[in-house]
Short mmCIF file of C-alpha atoms in Angstrom, two decimals:
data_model
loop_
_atom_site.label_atom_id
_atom_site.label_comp_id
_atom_site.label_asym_id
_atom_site.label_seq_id
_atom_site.Cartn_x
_atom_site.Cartn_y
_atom_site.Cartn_z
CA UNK A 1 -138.81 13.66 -146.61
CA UNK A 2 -137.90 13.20 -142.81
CA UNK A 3 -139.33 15.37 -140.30
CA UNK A 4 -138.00 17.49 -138.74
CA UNK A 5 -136.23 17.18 -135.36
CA UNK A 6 -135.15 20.84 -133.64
CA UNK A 7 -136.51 19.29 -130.30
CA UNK A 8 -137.21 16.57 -128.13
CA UNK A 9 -140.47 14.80 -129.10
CA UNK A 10 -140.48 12.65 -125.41
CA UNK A 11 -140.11 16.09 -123.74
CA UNK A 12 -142.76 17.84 -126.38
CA UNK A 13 -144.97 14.87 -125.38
CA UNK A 14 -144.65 15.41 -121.69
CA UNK A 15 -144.85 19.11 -121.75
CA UNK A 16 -148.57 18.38 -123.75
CA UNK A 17 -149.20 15.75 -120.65
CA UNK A 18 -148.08 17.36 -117.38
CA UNK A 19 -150.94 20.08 -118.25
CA UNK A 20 -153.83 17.68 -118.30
CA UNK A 21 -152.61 16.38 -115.03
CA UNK A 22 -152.84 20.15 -113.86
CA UNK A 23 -155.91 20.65 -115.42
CA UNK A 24 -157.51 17.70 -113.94
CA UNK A 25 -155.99 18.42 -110.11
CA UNK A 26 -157.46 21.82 -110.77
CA UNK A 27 -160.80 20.44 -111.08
CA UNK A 28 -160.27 18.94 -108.25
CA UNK A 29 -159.36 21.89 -106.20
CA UNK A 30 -162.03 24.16 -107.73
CA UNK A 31 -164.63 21.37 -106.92
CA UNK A 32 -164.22 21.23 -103.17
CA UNK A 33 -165.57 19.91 -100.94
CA UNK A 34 -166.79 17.32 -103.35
CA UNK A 35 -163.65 16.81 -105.34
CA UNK A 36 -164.34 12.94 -105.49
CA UNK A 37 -166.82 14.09 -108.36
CA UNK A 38 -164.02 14.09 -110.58
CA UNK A 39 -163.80 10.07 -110.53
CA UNK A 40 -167.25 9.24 -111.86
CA UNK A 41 -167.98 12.69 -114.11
CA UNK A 42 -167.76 12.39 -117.89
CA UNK A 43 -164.61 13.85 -118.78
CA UNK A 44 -163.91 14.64 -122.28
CA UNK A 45 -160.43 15.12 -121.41
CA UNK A 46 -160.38 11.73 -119.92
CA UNK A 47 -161.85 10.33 -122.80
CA UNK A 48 -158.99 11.59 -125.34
CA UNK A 49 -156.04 11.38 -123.09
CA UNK A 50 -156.92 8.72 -120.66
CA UNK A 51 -152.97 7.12 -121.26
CA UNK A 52 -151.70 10.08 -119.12
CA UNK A 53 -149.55 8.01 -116.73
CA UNK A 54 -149.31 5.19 -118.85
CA UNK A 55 -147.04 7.30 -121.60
CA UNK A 56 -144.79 8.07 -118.78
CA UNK A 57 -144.27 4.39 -117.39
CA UNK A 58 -143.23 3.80 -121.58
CA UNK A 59 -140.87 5.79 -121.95
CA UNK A 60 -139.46 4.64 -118.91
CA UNK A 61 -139.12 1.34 -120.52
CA UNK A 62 -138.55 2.53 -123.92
CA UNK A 63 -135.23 4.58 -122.67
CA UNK A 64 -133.56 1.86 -121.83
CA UNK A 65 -130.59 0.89 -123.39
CA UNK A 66 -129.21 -2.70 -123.18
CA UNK A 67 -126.06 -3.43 -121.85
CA UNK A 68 -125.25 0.60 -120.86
CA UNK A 69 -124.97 -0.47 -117.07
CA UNK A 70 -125.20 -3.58 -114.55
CA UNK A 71 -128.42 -4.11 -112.69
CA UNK A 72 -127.27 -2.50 -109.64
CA UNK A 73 -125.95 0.65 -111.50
CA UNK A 74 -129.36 0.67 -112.85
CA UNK A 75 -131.01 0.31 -109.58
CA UNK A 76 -128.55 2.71 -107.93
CA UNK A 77 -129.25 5.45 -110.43
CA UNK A 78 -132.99 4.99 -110.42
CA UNK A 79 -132.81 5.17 -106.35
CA UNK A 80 -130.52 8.46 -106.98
CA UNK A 81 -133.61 9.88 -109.66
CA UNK A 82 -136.55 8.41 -107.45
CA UNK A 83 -136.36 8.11 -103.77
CA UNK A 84 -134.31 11.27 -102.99
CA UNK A 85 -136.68 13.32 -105.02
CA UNK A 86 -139.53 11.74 -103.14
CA UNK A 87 -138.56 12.22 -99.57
CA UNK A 88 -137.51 15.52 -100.40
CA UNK A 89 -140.75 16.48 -102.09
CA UNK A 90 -142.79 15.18 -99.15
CA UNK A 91 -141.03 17.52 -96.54
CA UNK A 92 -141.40 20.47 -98.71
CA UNK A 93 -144.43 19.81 -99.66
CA UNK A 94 -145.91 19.91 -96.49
CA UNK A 95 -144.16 22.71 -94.70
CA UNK A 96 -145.13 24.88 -97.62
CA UNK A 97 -148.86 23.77 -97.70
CA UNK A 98 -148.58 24.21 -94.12
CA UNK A 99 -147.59 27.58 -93.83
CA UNK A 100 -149.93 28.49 -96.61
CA UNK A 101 -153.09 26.91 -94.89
CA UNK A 102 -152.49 26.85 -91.30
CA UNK A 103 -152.65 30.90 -91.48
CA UNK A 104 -155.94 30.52 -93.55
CA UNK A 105 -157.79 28.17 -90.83
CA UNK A 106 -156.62 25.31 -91.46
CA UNK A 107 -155.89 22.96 -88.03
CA UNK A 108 -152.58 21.10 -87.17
CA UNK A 109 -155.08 18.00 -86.96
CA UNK A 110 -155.76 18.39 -90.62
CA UNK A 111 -152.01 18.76 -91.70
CA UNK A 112 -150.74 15.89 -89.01
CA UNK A 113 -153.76 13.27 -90.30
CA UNK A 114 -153.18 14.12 -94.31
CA UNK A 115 -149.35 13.25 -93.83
CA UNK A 116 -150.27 9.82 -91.85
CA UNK A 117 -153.13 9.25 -94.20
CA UNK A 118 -150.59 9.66 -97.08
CA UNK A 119 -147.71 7.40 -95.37
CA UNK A 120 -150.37 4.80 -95.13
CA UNK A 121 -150.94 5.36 -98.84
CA UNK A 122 -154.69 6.36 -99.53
CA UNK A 123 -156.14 3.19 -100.00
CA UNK A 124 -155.25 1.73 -96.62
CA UNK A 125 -156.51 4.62 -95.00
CA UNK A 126 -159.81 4.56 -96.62
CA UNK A 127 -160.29 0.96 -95.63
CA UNK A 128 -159.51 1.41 -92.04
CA UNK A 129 -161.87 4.85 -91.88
CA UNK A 130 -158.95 6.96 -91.36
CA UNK A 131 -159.59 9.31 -89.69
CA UNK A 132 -162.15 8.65 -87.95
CA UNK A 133 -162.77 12.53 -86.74
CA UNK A 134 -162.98 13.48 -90.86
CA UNK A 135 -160.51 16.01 -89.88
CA UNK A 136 -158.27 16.36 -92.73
CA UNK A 137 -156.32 18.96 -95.01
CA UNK A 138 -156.95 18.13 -98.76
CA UNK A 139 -154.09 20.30 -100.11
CA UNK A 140 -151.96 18.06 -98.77
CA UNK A 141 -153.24 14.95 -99.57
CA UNK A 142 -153.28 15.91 -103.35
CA UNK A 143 -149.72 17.29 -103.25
CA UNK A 144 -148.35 14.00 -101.38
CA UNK A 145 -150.73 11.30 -102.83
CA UNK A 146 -148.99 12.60 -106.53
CA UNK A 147 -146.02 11.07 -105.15
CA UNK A 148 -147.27 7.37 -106.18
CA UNK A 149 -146.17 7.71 -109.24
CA UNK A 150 -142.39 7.75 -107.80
CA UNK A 151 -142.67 4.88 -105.89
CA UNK A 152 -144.66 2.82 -108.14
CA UNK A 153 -141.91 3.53 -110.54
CA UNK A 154 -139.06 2.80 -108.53
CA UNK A 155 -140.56 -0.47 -107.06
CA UNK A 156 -141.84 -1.73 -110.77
CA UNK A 157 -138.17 -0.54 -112.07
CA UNK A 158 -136.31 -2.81 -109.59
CA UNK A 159 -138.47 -5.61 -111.19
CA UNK A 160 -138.13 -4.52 -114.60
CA UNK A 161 -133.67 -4.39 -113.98
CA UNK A 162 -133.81 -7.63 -112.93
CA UNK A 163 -135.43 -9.19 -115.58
CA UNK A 164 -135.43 -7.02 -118.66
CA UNK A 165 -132.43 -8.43 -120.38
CA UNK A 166 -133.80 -11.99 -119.80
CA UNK A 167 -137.16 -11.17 -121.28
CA UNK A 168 -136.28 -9.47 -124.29
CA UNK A 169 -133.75 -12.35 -125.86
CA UNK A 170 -137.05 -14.61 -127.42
CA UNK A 171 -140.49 -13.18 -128.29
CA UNK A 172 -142.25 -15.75 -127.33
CA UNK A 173 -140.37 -15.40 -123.76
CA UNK A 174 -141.58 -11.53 -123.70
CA UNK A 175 -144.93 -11.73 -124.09
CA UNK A 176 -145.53 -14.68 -121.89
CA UNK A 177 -144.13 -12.84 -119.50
CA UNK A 178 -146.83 -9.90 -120.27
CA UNK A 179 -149.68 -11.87 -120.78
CA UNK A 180 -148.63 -13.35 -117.24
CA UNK A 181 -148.22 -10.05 -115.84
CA UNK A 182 -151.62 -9.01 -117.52
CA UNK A 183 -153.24 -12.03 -115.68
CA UNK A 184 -151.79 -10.86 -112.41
CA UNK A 185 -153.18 -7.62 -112.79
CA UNK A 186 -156.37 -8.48 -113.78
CA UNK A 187 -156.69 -11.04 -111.04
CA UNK A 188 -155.88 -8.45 -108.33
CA UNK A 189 -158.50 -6.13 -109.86
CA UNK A 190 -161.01 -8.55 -110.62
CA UNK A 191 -161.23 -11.10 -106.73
CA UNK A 192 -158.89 -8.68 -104.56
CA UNK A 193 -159.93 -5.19 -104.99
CA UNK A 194 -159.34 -2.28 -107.84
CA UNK A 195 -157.76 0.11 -105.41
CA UNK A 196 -154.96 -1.29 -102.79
CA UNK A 197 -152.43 -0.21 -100.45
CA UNK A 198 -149.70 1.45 -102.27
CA UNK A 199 -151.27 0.90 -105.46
CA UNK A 200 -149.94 -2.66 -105.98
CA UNK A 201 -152.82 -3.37 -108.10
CA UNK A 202 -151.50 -1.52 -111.28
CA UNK A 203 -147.87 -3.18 -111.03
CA UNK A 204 -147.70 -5.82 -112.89
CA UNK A 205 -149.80 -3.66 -115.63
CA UNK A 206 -146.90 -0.73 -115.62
CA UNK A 207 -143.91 -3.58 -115.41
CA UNK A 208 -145.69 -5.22 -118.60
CA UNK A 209 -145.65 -2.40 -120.92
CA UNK A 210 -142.23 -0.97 -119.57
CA UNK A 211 -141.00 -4.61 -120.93
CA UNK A 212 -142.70 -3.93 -124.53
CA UNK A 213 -141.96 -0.24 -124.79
CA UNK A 214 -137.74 -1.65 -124.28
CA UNK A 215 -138.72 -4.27 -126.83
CA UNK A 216 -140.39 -2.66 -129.19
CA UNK A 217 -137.27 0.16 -128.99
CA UNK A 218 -135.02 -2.19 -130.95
CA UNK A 219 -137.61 -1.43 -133.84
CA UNK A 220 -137.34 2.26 -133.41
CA UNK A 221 -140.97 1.75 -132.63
CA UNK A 222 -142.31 5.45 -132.24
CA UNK A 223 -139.48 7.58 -134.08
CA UNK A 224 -139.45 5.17 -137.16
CA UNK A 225 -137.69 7.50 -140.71
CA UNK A 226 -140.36 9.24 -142.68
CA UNK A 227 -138.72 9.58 -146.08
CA UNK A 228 -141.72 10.20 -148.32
CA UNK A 229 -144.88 11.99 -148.00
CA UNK A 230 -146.78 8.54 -148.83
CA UNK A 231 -144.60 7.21 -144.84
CA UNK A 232 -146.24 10.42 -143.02
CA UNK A 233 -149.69 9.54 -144.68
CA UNK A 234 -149.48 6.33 -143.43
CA UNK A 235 -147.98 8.15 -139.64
CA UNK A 236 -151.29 10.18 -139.83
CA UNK A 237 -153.61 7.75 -140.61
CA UNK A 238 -152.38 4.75 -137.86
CA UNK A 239 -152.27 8.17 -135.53
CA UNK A 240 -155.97 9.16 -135.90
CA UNK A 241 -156.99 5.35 -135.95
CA UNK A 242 -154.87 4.97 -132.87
CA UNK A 243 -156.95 7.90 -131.06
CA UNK A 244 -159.88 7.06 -132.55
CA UNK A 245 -159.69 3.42 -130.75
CA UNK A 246 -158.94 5.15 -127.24
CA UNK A 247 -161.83 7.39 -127.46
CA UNK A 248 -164.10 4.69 -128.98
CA UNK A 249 -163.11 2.92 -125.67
CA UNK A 250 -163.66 5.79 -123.46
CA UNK A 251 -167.06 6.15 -124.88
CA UNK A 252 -168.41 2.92 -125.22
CA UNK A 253 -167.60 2.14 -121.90
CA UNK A 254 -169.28 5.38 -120.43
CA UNK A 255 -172.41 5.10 -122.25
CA UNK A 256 -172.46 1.28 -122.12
CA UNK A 257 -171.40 0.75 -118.28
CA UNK A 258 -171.10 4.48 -116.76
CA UNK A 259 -167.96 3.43 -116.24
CA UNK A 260 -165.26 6.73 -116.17
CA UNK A 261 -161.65 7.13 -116.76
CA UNK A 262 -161.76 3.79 -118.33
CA UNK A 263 -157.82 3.14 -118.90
CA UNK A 264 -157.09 6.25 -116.99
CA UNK A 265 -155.43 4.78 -113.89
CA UNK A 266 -155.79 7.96 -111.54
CA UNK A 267 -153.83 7.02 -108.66
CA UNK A 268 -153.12 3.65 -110.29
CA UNK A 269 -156.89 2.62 -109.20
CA UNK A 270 -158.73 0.32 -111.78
CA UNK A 271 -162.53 1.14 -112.85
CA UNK A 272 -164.48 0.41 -110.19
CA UNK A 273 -167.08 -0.92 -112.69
CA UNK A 274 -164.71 -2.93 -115.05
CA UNK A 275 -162.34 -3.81 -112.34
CA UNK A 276 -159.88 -6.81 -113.34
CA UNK A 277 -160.28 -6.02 -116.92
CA UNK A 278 -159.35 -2.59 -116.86
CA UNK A 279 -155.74 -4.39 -116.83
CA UNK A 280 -155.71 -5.14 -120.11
CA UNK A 281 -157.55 -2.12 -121.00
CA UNK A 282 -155.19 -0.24 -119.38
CA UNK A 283 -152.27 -1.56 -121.00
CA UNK A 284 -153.77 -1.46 -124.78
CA UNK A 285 -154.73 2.06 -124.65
CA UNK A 286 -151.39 3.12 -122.74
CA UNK A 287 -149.98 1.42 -126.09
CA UNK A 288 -152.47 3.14 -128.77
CA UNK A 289 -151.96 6.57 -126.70
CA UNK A 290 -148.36 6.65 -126.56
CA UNK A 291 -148.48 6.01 -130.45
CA UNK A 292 -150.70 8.69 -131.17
CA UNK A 293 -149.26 11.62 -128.79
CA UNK A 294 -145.61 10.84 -129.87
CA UNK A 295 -146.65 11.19 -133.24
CA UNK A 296 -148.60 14.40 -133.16
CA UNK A 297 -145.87 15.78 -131.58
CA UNK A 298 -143.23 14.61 -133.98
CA UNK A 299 -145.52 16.53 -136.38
CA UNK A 300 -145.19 19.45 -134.51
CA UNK A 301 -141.53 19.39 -134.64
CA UNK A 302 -141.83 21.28 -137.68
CA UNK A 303 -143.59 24.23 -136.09
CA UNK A 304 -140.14 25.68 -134.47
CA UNK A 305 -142.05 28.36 -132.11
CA UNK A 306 -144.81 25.51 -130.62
CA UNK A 307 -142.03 22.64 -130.45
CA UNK A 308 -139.58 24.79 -129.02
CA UNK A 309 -141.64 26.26 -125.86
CA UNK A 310 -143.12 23.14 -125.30
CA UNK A 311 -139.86 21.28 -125.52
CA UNK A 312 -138.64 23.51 -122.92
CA UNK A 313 -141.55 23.24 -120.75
CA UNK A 314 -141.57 19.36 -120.75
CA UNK A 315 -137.79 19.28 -119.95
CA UNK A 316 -139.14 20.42 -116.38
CA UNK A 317 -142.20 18.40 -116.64
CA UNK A 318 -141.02 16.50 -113.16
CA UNK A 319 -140.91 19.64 -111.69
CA UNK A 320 -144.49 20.61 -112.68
CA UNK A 321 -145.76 17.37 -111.36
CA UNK A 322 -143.92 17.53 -108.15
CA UNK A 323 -144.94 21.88 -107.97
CA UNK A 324 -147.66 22.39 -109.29
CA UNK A 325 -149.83 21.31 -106.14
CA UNK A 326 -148.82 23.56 -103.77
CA UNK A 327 -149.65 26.48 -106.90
CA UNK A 328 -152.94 24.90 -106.43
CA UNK A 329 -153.24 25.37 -102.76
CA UNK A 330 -151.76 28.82 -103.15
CA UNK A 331 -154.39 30.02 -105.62
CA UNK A 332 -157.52 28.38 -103.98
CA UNK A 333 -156.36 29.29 -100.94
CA UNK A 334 -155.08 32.96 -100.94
CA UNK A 335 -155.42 34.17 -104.27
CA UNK A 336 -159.03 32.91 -104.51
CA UNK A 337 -159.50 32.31 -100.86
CA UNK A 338 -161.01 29.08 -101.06
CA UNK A 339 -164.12 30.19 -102.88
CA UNK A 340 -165.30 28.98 -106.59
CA UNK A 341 -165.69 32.59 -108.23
CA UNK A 342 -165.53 31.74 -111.86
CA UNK A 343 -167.87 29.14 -111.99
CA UNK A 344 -167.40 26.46 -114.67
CA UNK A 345 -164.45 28.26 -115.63
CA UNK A 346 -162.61 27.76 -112.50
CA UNK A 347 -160.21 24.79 -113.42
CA UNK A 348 -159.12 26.30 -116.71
CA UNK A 349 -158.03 29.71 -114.42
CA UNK A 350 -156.74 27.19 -112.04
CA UNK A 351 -154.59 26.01 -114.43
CA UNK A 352 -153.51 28.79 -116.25
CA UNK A 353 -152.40 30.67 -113.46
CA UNK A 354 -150.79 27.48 -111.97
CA UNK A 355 -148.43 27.07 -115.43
CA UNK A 356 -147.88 31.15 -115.22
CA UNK A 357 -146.31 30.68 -112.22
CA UNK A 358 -144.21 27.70 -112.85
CA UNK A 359 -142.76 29.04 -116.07
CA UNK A 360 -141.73 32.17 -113.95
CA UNK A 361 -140.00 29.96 -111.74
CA UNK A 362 -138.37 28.17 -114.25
CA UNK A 363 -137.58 31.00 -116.36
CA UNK A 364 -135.93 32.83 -112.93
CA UNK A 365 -134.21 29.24 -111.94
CA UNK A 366 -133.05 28.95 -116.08
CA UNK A 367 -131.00 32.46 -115.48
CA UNK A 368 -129.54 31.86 -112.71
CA UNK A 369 -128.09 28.41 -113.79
CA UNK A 370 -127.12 30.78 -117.13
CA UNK A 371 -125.55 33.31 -114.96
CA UNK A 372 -123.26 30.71 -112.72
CA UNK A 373 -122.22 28.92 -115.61
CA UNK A 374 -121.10 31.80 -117.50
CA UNK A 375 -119.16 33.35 -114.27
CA UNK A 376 -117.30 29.88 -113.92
CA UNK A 377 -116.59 29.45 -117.79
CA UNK A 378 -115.31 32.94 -117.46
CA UNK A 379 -113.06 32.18 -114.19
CA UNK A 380 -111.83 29.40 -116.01
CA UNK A 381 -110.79 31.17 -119.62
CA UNK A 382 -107.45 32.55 -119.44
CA UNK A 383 -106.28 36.27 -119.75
CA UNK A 384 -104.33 37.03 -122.79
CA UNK A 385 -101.93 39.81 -122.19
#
């Protein structure tokens, strides 16, 4: 038996994904002012899905195909994807969280010091007390400090171009290479600090498993033929074992060292408690967790109505990243105006709300894309008479 494949299973994965990064920037938001209580708070979801980021730096890696372009073709087209998209994002973003906060209250101060604190990448600014007057709008931090994950990308990619083909000729060659890389991590984490500028610290950890994921590709690693029931048994069972590791993790190290988000990489920060070895912890659970969510959702491929929506919402999954903070700011700010009026409950109306209004959008942006193509296909068709 093979399972069934109406969608894509990368795009079901990331539709599944992008909502626990709402989710958890919603907590955030609905926490203020003390929204660093998110970092070191037990978080179930945290616990289950700490490979969040990680499962996007794989694919990355795993998409690659061998020989399809040069290395500046490649490096071109990822500055075309990347860099454009993030210079663009940053303007927007903060003329719309401007206009939405600076009528609510909000100072110029706050807006002008969260767009230098965010140039100077969080870290730095933390370790030089910036700002020193405290005056600072958190809207905007949260919807420019997502933007790491574009430049951590693009830098790590320009590494990963350059030596990819190299690597992935011998074995042994590869994972030397990793186990290098690992060692690197670890080392910044462990004698340099677990949080620095730019978020150099998780590099070499992201550039390591992008190299695997393209390695382990030539196996047909997560979409591997499932031609008898006794195949999908075995699917289910490395699945749950897989997620039963990650959470075993997640656990142990919370009631063992209090240490949260253990493999999570939020912001590409290591554990504060685990520091250097969070590296490797980092990297095996990003491994584990991209097994077990790719799987799942392969497995959902043959529920048409589930796989289809959220194939169709994770096809604009970089949109929701790069959106769905200023939907944040919007609801907390006017909708909710800035006060926590469903208690507990306020991150999961956070959230649903915030995906509301981004399928809307997409739905309206979907139609007119339908409508323009169908005008010019019907421009184009000629008239029989």
């Amino acid at each position: 038996m093979e399972l069934k494949r109406n969608t894509n299973t990368q795009s079901i994965v990331k539709g599944l994904l992008i909502t626990s990064v709402i989710f958890f920037h919603a907590t955030m938001f609905s926490d203020l002012p003390n929204y660093t209580n998110v970092l070191s708070e037990f978080s179930i979801l945290m616990t289950l899905f700490p490979f969040l980021m990680m499962v996007f730096f794989f694919y990355a890696g795993y998409n690659y195909v061998p020989g399809k372009r040069s290395i500046g073709q490649n490096i071109k087209r990822r500055t075309l994807q990347l860099l454009i998209p993030l210079v663009i994002t940053f303007i927007v973003s903060t003329l719309l969280i401007m206009a939405i906060k600076v009528p609510n209250g909000e100072s110029m101060e706050g807006i002008k010091n969260a767009v230098l604190y965010s140039l100077m990448s969080e870290p730095l600014s933390l370790m030089i007390g910036f700002p020193s007057n405290g005056v600072i709008t958190f809207d905007l931090i949260v919807g420019l400090g997502i933007l790491w994950f574009l430049y951590a990308l693009y830098i790590v990619s320009i590494f990963f171009y350059l030596i990819i083909d190299y690597a992935i000729k011998k074995p042994s060659r590869l994972f030397s290479i990793i186990f290098g890389l690992l060692l690197i991590g670890f080392s910044l984490g462990q004698f340099v600090g677990t949080y620095l500028p730019y978020t150099v610290q998780c590099y070499p950890v992201v550039l390591a498993m992008m190299l695997l994921a393209a390695y382990l590709k030539k196996f047909n690693f997560l979409d591997r033929k499932v031609e008898s029931k006794r195949d999908l048994g075995y699917i289910i069972i490395n699945t749950v074992a897989a997620e039963a590791v990650v959470a075993g993790i997640g656990l142990f190290g919370y009631f063992t060292y209090q240490s949260t988000m253990l493999g999570a990489l939020p912001g590409g920060m290591f554990n504060s408690r685990i520091k250097g070895y969070d590296a490797f912890i980092s990297f095996g659970i990003g491994l584990l967790g991209t097994y077990a969510i790719h799987q799942v959702s392969r497995i959902l491929n043959i529920v048409p109505v589930i796989s289809n929506v959220l194939d169709w919402y994770g096809r604009h999954s970089s949109y929701v990243y790069l959106l769905h903070p200023i939907c944040l700011s919007f609801i907390h700010t006017i909708m909710f105006g800035q006060r926590k009026m469903m208690g507990g409950a306020t991150p999961y109306v956070y959230t649903f709300i915030t995906i509301g209004m981004l399928v809307v959008i997409f739905l309206l942006i979907d139609f007119i894309i339908y409508k323009i193509k169908n005008s010019k296909r019907d421009k184009e068709e000629p008239v029989i008479s």
